[in-house]
Short mmCIF file of C-alpha atoms and ligand atoms in Angstrom, two decimals:
data_model
loop_
_atom_site.label_atom_id
_atom_site.label_comp_id
_atom_site.label_asym_id
_atom_site.label_seq_id
_atom_site.Cartn_x
_atom_site.Cartn_y
_atom_site.Cartn_z
CA MET A 1 -4.04 11.46 3.09
CA ARG A 2 -1.26 8.94 2.75
CA TYR A 3 -1.20 5.92 0.53
CA ALA A 4 0.08 2.53 1.43
CA LEU A 5 1.48 1.88 -2.00
CA HIS A 6 3.99 -0.66 -0.80
CA ALA A 7 1.18 -2.68 0.70
CA TRP A 8 -0.83 -2.79 -2.46
CA THR A 9 0.74 -5.55 -4.42
CA LEU A 10 -0.50 -8.83 -3.06
CA PRO A 11 -3.59 -7.55 -1.23
CA ALA A 12 -4.58 -5.50 -4.25
CA ARG A 13 -4.37 -8.50 -6.48
CA LYS A 14 -6.38 -10.59 -4.06
CA TRP A 15 -8.90 -7.83 -3.87
CA LEU A 16 -9.24 -7.74 -7.63
CA GLU A 17 -9.52 -11.51 -7.82
CA GLU A 18 -12.20 -11.62 -5.21
CA GLY A 19 -14.09 -8.58 -6.41
CA HIS A 20 -14.20 -6.92 -3.01
CA ARG A 21 -16.20 -3.76 -2.92
CA ILE A 22 -15.28 -0.44 -1.42
CA ARG A 23 -17.50 0.48 1.45
CA HIS A 24 -17.70 4.20 2.03
CA GLY A 25 -18.16 5.49 5.51
CA ASP A 26 -16.64 7.76 8.05
CA ARG A 27 -14.52 4.99 9.47
CA ASN A 28 -12.10 2.66 7.78
CA ILE A 29 -12.56 1.46 4.28
CA PRO A 30 -11.82 -2.25 4.27
CA PHE A 31 -10.51 -2.05 0.81
CA LEU A 32 -7.44 -4.20 0.75
CA THR A 33 -8.57 -7.00 2.97
CA LEU A 34 -6.17 -9.86 2.62
CA ALA A 35 -7.89 -12.88 1.18
CA SER A 36 -6.50 -15.28 3.73
CA SER A 37 -6.88 -13.04 6.75
CA ARG A 38 -9.53 -14.21 9.07
CA THR A 39 -10.77 -13.69 12.54
CA HIS A 40 -9.16 -16.43 14.56
CA ASP A 41 -11.07 -17.16 17.64
CA GLY A 42 -14.30 -15.42 17.06
CA ASP A 43 -12.72 -12.42 18.67
CA ASP A 44 -13.25 -9.53 16.34
CA ALA A 45 -12.97 -6.63 18.76
CA VAL A 46 -10.07 -5.32 16.73
CA PRO A 47 -10.05 -7.12 13.40
CA ILE A 48 -6.58 -6.97 11.95
CA ARG A 49 -6.73 -6.37 8.27
CA ARG A 50 -4.51 -4.88 5.71
CA MET A 51 -6.18 -1.75 4.57
CA MET A 52 -5.31 1.46 2.96
CA ASN A 53 -4.33 3.88 5.63
CA MET A 54 -7.49 5.86 5.44
CA GLN A 55 -8.56 6.06 9.01
CA ARG A 56 -8.05 9.80 8.95
CA SER A 57 -10.56 10.22 6.18
CA SER A 58 -13.66 11.97 7.33
CA ARG A 59 -16.96 12.68 5.63
CA SER A 60 -15.72 16.08 4.60
CA HIS A 61 -12.93 14.40 2.70
CA LEU A 62 -15.06 11.77 1.08
CA PRO A 63 -15.50 13.38 -2.33
CA HIS A 64 -11.77 13.80 -2.54
CA THR A 65 -11.26 10.31 -1.20
CA ALA A 66 -13.65 8.84 -3.73
CA ALA A 67 -11.97 10.69 -6.58
CA VAL A 68 -8.52 9.60 -5.54
CA LEU A 69 -9.76 6.06 -5.05
CA SER A 70 -11.32 5.95 -8.47
CA ALA A 71 -8.11 7.17 -10.03
CA ALA A 72 -6.09 4.73 -7.99
CA LEU A 73 -8.40 1.87 -8.93
CA ALA A 74 -8.24 2.75 -12.58
CA SER A 75 -4.46 2.72 -12.47
CA LEU A 76 -4.54 -0.54 -10.53
CA VAL A 77 -6.68 -2.21 -13.15
CA VAL A 78 -4.38 -0.92 -15.87
CA ALA A 79 -1.35 -2.08 -13.93
CA GLN A 80 -2.95 -5.47 -13.41
CA ALA A 81 -3.70 -5.84 -17.09
CA SER A 82 -0.18 -4.78 -17.96
CA LEU A 83 1.24 -7.28 -15.48
CA ALA A 84 -0.89 -10.03 -16.99
CA GLN A 85 0.43 -9.18 -20.44
CA GLN A 86 3.99 -9.15 -19.20
CA ALA A 87 3.49 -12.47 -17.48
CA ALA A 88 2.08 -13.96 -20.66
CA ARG A 89 5.01 -12.68 -22.69
CA ALA A 90 7.82 -13.41 -20.28
CA PRO A 91 6.91 -15.54 -17.28
CA HIS A 92 10.44 -15.25 -15.89
CA ASP A 93 10.21 -11.48 -15.47
CA LEU A 94 8.93 -9.80 -12.35
CA ALA A 95 5.26 -10.54 -12.67
CA GLY A 96 3.50 -9.05 -9.69
CA THR A 97 2.45 -11.15 -6.78
CA GLY A 98 1.27 -14.70 -6.50
CA ALA A 99 -1.33 -16.25 -4.31
CA SER A 100 -0.72 -15.88 -0.62
CA PHE A 101 0.67 -18.81 1.37
CA SER A 102 -1.78 -21.07 3.10
CA ASN A 103 -2.62 -20.31 6.72
CA MET A 104 -1.40 -16.73 6.60
CA PRO A 105 -1.58 -15.16 10.07
CA GLU A 106 -4.14 -12.53 10.92
CA VAL A 107 -1.22 -10.28 11.91
CA PRO A 108 -0.02 -8.55 8.74
CA PRO A 109 3.60 -9.24 7.79
CA ILE A 110 6.49 -6.78 7.65
CA GLY A 111 6.02 -4.10 5.02
CA ALA A 112 2.24 -4.09 5.06
CA ARG A 113 0.79 -0.86 6.29
CA ILE A 114 -2.36 -1.34 8.27
CA ALA A 115 -5.01 1.12 9.33
CA LYS A 116 -4.71 0.58 13.06
CA TYR A 117 -2.54 -1.60 15.25
CA LEU A 118 -3.99 -3.35 18.27
CA ASP A 119 -4.81 -1.08 21.19
CA VAL A 120 -2.16 -0.73 23.89
CA PRO A 121 -3.40 -2.54 27.04
CA ASP A 122 -3.85 -0.28 30.05
CA ALA A 123 -1.31 -2.35 32.00
CA ALA A 124 1.41 -1.30 29.57
CA LYS A 125 0.76 2.42 29.93
CA GLY A 126 2.52 4.72 32.34
CA PRO A 127 1.53 7.93 34.10
CA ALA A 128 0.90 10.77 31.65
CA ILE A 129 3.58 13.34 30.87
CA PRO A 130 2.48 16.68 32.35
CA ALA A 131 1.19 18.94 29.58
CA GLY A 132 3.85 21.10 27.99
CA LYS A 133 6.66 19.57 30.02
CA GLY A 134 8.20 16.95 27.76
CA TYR A 135 9.25 14.66 30.62
CA ARG A 136 8.24 13.36 33.99
CA THR A 137 10.26 12.31 37.02
CA GLU A 138 9.51 9.27 39.15
CA ARG A 139 11.07 8.58 42.53
CA LEU A 140 12.63 5.12 42.81
CA GLY A 141 13.66 5.59 46.45
CA ALA A 142 16.45 7.09 48.60
CA GLY A 143 17.71 9.77 46.21
CA LEU A 144 17.25 7.72 43.02
CA TYR A 145 14.92 8.98 40.28
CA MET A 146 13.83 7.91 36.83
CA VAL A 147 13.33 10.56 34.15
CA THR A 148 11.27 9.64 31.10
CA ASP A 149 9.38 11.04 28.15
CA ASN A 150 7.35 7.80 28.23
CA ALA A 151 9.39 6.42 25.35
CA TYR A 152 12.95 6.59 26.75
CA GLN A 153 14.11 6.28 30.34
CA SER A 154 17.19 7.45 32.26
CA MET A 155 18.02 7.92 35.93
CA PHE A 156 19.77 10.26 38.31
CA LEU A 157 21.08 9.62 41.81
CA VAL A 158 21.47 12.39 44.38
CA TYR A 159 24.25 12.10 46.99
CA GLU A 160 25.69 14.45 49.60
CA SER A 161 27.63 16.74 47.27
CA GLY A 162 26.33 16.10 43.77
CA VAL A 163 24.32 14.11 41.28
CA VAL A 164 25.12 11.05 39.16
CA VAL A 165 23.23 10.94 35.85
CA VAL A 166 22.74 7.58 34.13
CA ASP A 167 22.16 8.02 30.37
CA ALA A 168 21.02 11.12 28.51
CA PRO A 169 18.57 10.27 25.73
CA PRO A 170 18.66 13.11 23.19
CA SER A 171 14.86 13.11 22.99
CA TYR A 172 14.64 14.88 26.37
CA ALA A 173 18.24 15.47 27.54
CA ALA A 174 17.61 19.22 27.38
CA HIS A 175 15.16 18.74 30.29
CA ILE A 176 17.38 16.59 32.53
CA LYS A 177 18.97 19.53 34.35
CA THR A 178 15.50 20.99 34.98
CA ALA A 179 14.31 17.64 36.32
CA ILE A 180 17.29 17.53 38.69
CA ALA A 181 16.77 21.15 39.76
CA GLU A 182 13.23 20.24 40.85
CA VAL A 183 14.78 17.84 43.38
CA THR A 184 18.15 19.35 44.36
CA GLY A 185 20.43 22.27 43.68
CA LYS A 186 23.51 20.04 43.58
CA PRO A 187 25.66 19.84 40.43
CA ILE A 188 26.07 16.89 38.05
CA THR A 189 29.42 15.37 38.99
CA HIS A 190 29.19 11.98 37.24
CA LEU A 191 27.60 10.55 34.12
CA VAL A 192 27.26 6.79 33.55
CA TYR A 193 26.73 5.42 30.05
CA SER A 194 24.60 2.27 30.01
CA HIS A 195 26.00 1.49 26.55
CA ALA A 196 27.25 3.31 23.47
CA HIS A 197 24.06 3.73 21.44
CA ALA A 198 23.28 7.31 20.47
CA ASP A 199 19.58 7.07 21.21
CA HIS A 200 20.38 6.59 24.92
CA ILE A 201 23.42 8.80 25.46
CA GLY A 202 23.41 11.16 22.47
CA GLY A 203 22.24 13.99 24.73
CA ALA A 204 25.33 13.75 26.96
CA ALA A 205 26.93 16.93 25.64
CA MET A 206 23.69 18.82 26.40
CA LEU A 207 24.23 18.28 30.14
CA GLY A 208 27.15 20.72 30.03
CA GLY A 209 29.94 20.92 32.60
CA ARG A 210 32.69 18.34 32.78
CA PRO A 211 31.29 15.39 34.69
CA ILE A 212 33.33 12.26 35.25
CA ILE A 213 32.01 9.85 32.61
CA VAL A 214 31.99 6.20 33.64
CA ALA A 215 31.47 3.38 31.14
CA HIS A 216 32.69 -0.05 30.11
CA ALA A 217 35.93 -0.19 28.12
CA GLU A 218 34.01 -1.64 25.15
CA THR A 219 31.72 1.38 25.22
CA LYS A 220 34.73 3.67 25.02
CA ARG A 221 36.12 1.67 22.10
CA LEU A 222 32.81 1.91 20.22
CA LEU A 223 32.47 5.62 20.97
CA ALA A 224 35.99 6.31 19.75
CA ARG A 225 34.99 4.65 16.49
CA SER A 226 31.81 6.73 16.25
CA ASN A 227 33.69 9.99 16.86
CA ASP A 228 30.47 11.77 17.86
CA ARG A 229 30.84 15.08 19.67
CA ASN A 230 27.42 14.54 21.24
CA ARG A 231 28.78 11.47 23.04
CA PRO A 232 32.00 12.54 24.81
CA LEU A 233 34.45 9.71 25.53
CA PRO A 234 34.30 8.10 28.99
CA THR A 235 36.95 9.26 31.45
CA VAL A 236 36.74 6.20 33.71
CA THR A 237 36.47 2.72 32.21
CA PHE A 238 36.58 -0.86 33.45
CA THR A 239 36.41 -4.29 31.90
CA ASP A 240 34.33 -6.39 34.29
CA GLY A 241 32.60 -4.74 37.22
CA TYR A 242 32.89 -1.37 38.93
CA GLN A 243 31.48 0.03 42.13
CA LEU A 244 30.67 3.72 41.83
CA LYS A 245 30.61 5.00 45.39
CA VAL A 246 29.66 8.66 45.85
CA GLY A 247 29.11 9.86 49.41
CA SER A 248 26.76 7.36 50.98
CA GLN A 249 25.29 6.26 47.64
CA VAL A 250 26.38 3.24 45.58
CA LEU A 251 25.83 2.04 42.02
CA GLU A 252 27.16 -1.40 41.11
CA LEU A 253 28.06 -1.59 37.43
CA GLN A 254 28.49 -4.99 35.84
CA SER A 255 29.05 -6.21 32.31
CA ARG A 256 28.28 -9.71 31.04
CA ARG A 257 28.50 -11.52 27.78
CA ALA A 258 27.55 -9.09 25.01
CA ALA A 259 23.89 -9.50 24.03
CA HIS A 260 22.39 -6.18 22.94
CA GLN A 261 25.82 -4.56 22.54
CA PRO A 262 29.28 -5.18 24.03
CA GLY A 263 29.70 -3.15 27.20
CA ASN A 264 25.96 -2.87 27.94
CA LEU A 265 25.85 -2.53 31.73
CA PHE A 266 23.70 -3.91 34.50
CA ILE A 267 23.35 -0.85 36.75
CA TYR A 268 22.22 -1.85 40.21
CA ALA A 269 21.34 0.41 43.11
CA PRO A 270 21.39 -1.99 46.08
CA ALA A 271 20.00 0.42 48.69
CA GLN A 272 17.02 1.23 46.43
CA LYS A 273 16.68 -2.31 45.05
CA ALA A 274 16.52 -0.83 41.58
CA LEU A 275 18.07 -2.32 38.45
CA MET A 276 18.65 -0.61 35.12
CA HIS A 277 19.55 -2.62 32.03
CA VAL A 278 18.78 -1.02 28.71
CA ASP A 279 17.24 -2.42 25.51
CA VAL A 280 16.71 -5.97 26.80
CA VAL A 281 13.49 -6.13 28.85
CA TYR A 282 10.48 -4.05 27.78
CA PRO A 283 7.97 -4.06 30.66
CA GLY A 284 4.47 -4.78 29.37
CA TRP A 285 5.56 -4.58 25.76
CA MET A 286 6.74 -6.73 22.92
CA MET A 287 10.49 -6.26 22.56
CA TRP A 288 11.66 -3.76 19.97
CA ARG A 289 12.23 -5.48 16.66
CA ARG A 290 14.58 -8.48 16.45
CA PHE A 291 15.04 -8.82 20.23
CA GLY A 292 15.76 -5.13 20.60
CA LEU A 293 18.37 -5.41 17.81
CA ALA A 294 20.36 -7.88 19.88
CA GLU A 295 23.79 -8.61 18.46
CA ASP A 296 23.71 -12.12 19.96
CA VAL A 297 20.35 -13.81 20.40
CA PRO A 298 21.42 -16.69 22.70
CA ALA A 299 23.26 -14.14 24.89
CA TYR A 300 20.09 -12.05 24.89
CA PHE A 301 18.22 -14.98 26.45
CA ASP A 302 21.01 -15.20 29.05
CA ALA A 303 20.76 -11.45 29.72
CA VAL A 304 17.07 -11.75 30.59
CA GLU A 305 17.93 -14.57 33.01
CA ALA A 306 20.70 -12.39 34.48
CA VAL A 307 18.17 -9.59 35.08
CA LYS A 308 16.06 -12.10 37.01
CA SER A 309 19.04 -13.01 39.18
CA TYR A 310 19.21 -9.52 40.75
CA ASP A 311 17.36 -8.68 43.94
CA PHE A 312 15.33 -5.77 42.57
CA ALA A 313 11.85 -4.37 43.08
CA LYS A 314 12.02 -1.71 40.34
CA PHE A 315 13.37 -2.20 36.85
CA VAL A 316 14.35 0.55 34.41
CA GLY A 317 14.63 -0.83 30.88
CA GLY A 318 15.52 2.37 29.04
CA HIS A 319 12.25 2.24 27.10
CA VAL A 320 8.46 2.27 27.44
CA ALA A 321 6.33 4.43 29.67
CA ARG A 322 6.60 2.85 33.06
CA VAL A 323 8.95 1.28 35.57
CA GLY A 324 9.04 -2.51 35.37
CA SER A 325 8.48 -5.12 38.04
CA ARG A 326 9.91 -8.59 38.56
CA GLU A 327 6.64 -9.94 37.12
CA ASP A 328 7.27 -8.01 33.87
CA VAL A 329 10.63 -9.74 33.48
CA VAL A 330 9.07 -13.13 34.18
CA VAL A 331 6.37 -12.49 31.57
CA GLN A 332 8.92 -11.53 28.93
CA ALA A 333 10.95 -14.64 29.69
CA GLU A 334 7.79 -16.73 29.34
CA PHE A 335 7.02 -15.12 25.99
CA MET A 336 10.58 -15.77 24.80
CA ALA A 337 10.32 -19.43 25.80
CA ASP A 338 7.05 -19.72 23.84
CA LEU A 339 8.65 -17.95 20.88
CA LYS A 340 11.63 -20.29 20.89
CA ALA A 341 9.39 -23.37 21.07
CA ALA A 342 7.11 -22.09 18.30
CA ALA A 343 10.00 -21.27 15.96
CA LEU A 344 11.66 -24.61 16.65
CA LYS A 345 8.46 -26.54 15.92
CA ALA A 346 7.91 -24.54 12.73
CA LEU A 347 11.46 -25.25 11.54
CA GLN A 348 10.85 -28.94 12.11
CA THR A 349 7.40 -29.20 10.51
CA VAL A 350 7.38 -26.76 7.59
CA LYS A 351 8.70 -28.44 4.45
CA VAL A 352 11.43 -26.87 2.34
CA GLY A 353 10.22 -26.48 -1.24
CA ALA A 354 6.50 -26.51 -0.51
CA GLU A 355 4.42 -23.70 -1.99
CA VAL A 356 7.30 -22.61 -4.20
CA ASN A 357 6.48 -21.63 -7.76
CA PRO A 358 7.86 -24.54 -9.83
CA LEU A 359 9.49 -21.95 -12.09
CA ASP A 360 11.65 -20.90 -9.11
CA LEU A 361 12.90 -24.34 -8.12
CA GLY A 362 16.28 -23.60 -9.72
CA ASN A 363 16.69 -20.56 -7.46
CA PRO A 364 17.84 -21.73 -4.02
CA TRP A 365 17.51 -18.22 -2.57
CA ALA A 366 13.84 -18.12 -3.59
CA VAL A 367 13.21 -21.67 -2.37
CA TYR A 368 14.73 -20.93 1.01
CA ASP A 369 13.12 -17.54 1.35
CA THR A 370 9.76 -19.21 0.82
CA TYR A 371 10.63 -21.73 3.53
CA ILE A 372 11.74 -19.03 5.98
CA ASP A 373 8.62 -16.95 5.34
CA ARG A 374 6.39 -19.97 5.95
CA VAL A 375 8.28 -20.87 9.13
CA ALA A 376 7.74 -17.33 10.38
CA ALA A 377 4.05 -17.50 9.46
CA SER A 378 3.68 -20.75 11.39
CA CYS A 379 5.49 -19.21 14.37
CA VAL A 380 3.26 -16.11 14.31
CA ASN A 381 0.14 -18.28 14.13
CA ALA A 382 1.27 -20.33 17.14
CA LEU A 383 1.84 -17.29 19.35
CA THR A 384 -1.01 -15.01 18.37
CA PRO A 385 -3.93 -16.40 20.42
CA LYS A 386 -2.07 -16.37 23.75
CA TRP A 387 -0.02 -13.21 23.39
CA LYS A 388 -1.76 -10.71 21.16
CA ARG A 389 -3.45 -8.98 24.08
CA ARG A 390 -0.88 -9.70 26.76
CA LEU A 391 2.04 -7.74 25.33
CA ALA A 392 1.52 -4.27 23.93
CA ALA A 393 2.49 -4.02 20.25
CA PHE A 394 2.52 -7.78 19.81
CA ASP A 395 1.22 -7.28 16.29
CA VAL A 396 3.83 -4.62 15.48
CA TYR A 397 6.88 -6.83 15.95
CA ILE A 398 5.89 -10.47 16.17
CA TRP A 399 6.99 -11.16 12.60
CA ASP A 400 10.40 -9.63 13.38
CA GLN A 401 10.77 -11.78 16.48
CA CYS A 402 9.81 -14.96 14.64
CA TYR A 403 12.30 -14.21 11.85
CA ALA A 404 15.06 -13.45 14.35
CA MET A 405 14.28 -16.57 16.39
CA GLU A 406 14.26 -18.95 13.44
CA GLN A 407 17.48 -17.47 12.10
CA SER A 408 19.18 -17.82 15.46
CA LEU A 409 17.95 -21.40 15.91
CA ARG A 410 19.35 -22.34 12.51
CA ILE A 411 22.76 -20.73 12.78
CA ASP A 412 23.76 -20.02 16.39
ZN1 ZN B 1 20.85 0.19 22.43
#
């Protein structure tokens, strides 16, 4: 059993203040329910609460659970008493946690461990990975295939005398040659790097041989800096666009203003009407935290618009379990527009200095941190009703997105 110690502070205090009781059972134990959490819209199919991570507890573990809980509670009470004494002695020292902000969202903030995130909607799921295989291959048309472990995605393109591989995620790169062998006996002659990040190309060395490696010049610069033997340096680079023509097959490679990372390519297969652009659009899903770790948030918004500008029917985003559609890109753009509007409104309406402990008013970092937290909370509240069931993992990363959006709106 694991403990969510880092999530104990504020919820634990609220729990003590409110005298919540532990309810034993073979399901969750709603032990650390946040005082201000509430069920928004009468929709309690999946109540989101901060709890100890005890969902794995079963009846057979209950005696142990109860014993550990009792011990934990005893130490909590002691800790609480000790904190109270400290606070009485020296109110300027770290003194535990204060009351929660007003209107705290039902979605727990960063750092709180919860028992169970919202269920993944069926529309966000992909075909299952065959048992024991570790990957699956999906035909995108006319010699173009996606390979995926349902978390990462790469492609390969078969032409008359060989195969072009696009990306080699280390999580399943060892299977890429097998996946190709299931389709053709031709050798890998080319490897395209979508961008420099190790989680997408760190399996390149596993492909073996000496393929021609094509990438943007910025990608080569970043890889030279990384000096990673698992990511061999590109042998062909370019600075704007590049047409990779192999036999009768074509891949159009294009770079734009750096958003996720400099050199991140738009990889377009015109004959197949397939577009690959990695770490920017997440079909059916909330973006990975902070706009997929975008280096430039305004450019990230532009990148999503650039994706829309291509004539594609199938989109490979480098992540999630399934191929994306044009509709997926439109939905993400709509979410991003809502996010931007919500963060902007929160920045304009939340007051700096409100809900700050008066003892902290001489600490501008604390005053502003309180403001930023409350802006994010307002942003999360605004987006939750519409989006919590439309994008998978909305609850996992919405706080990250609101923080990233408000920061960008203030400084970019
Ligand atoms: Zn990346």
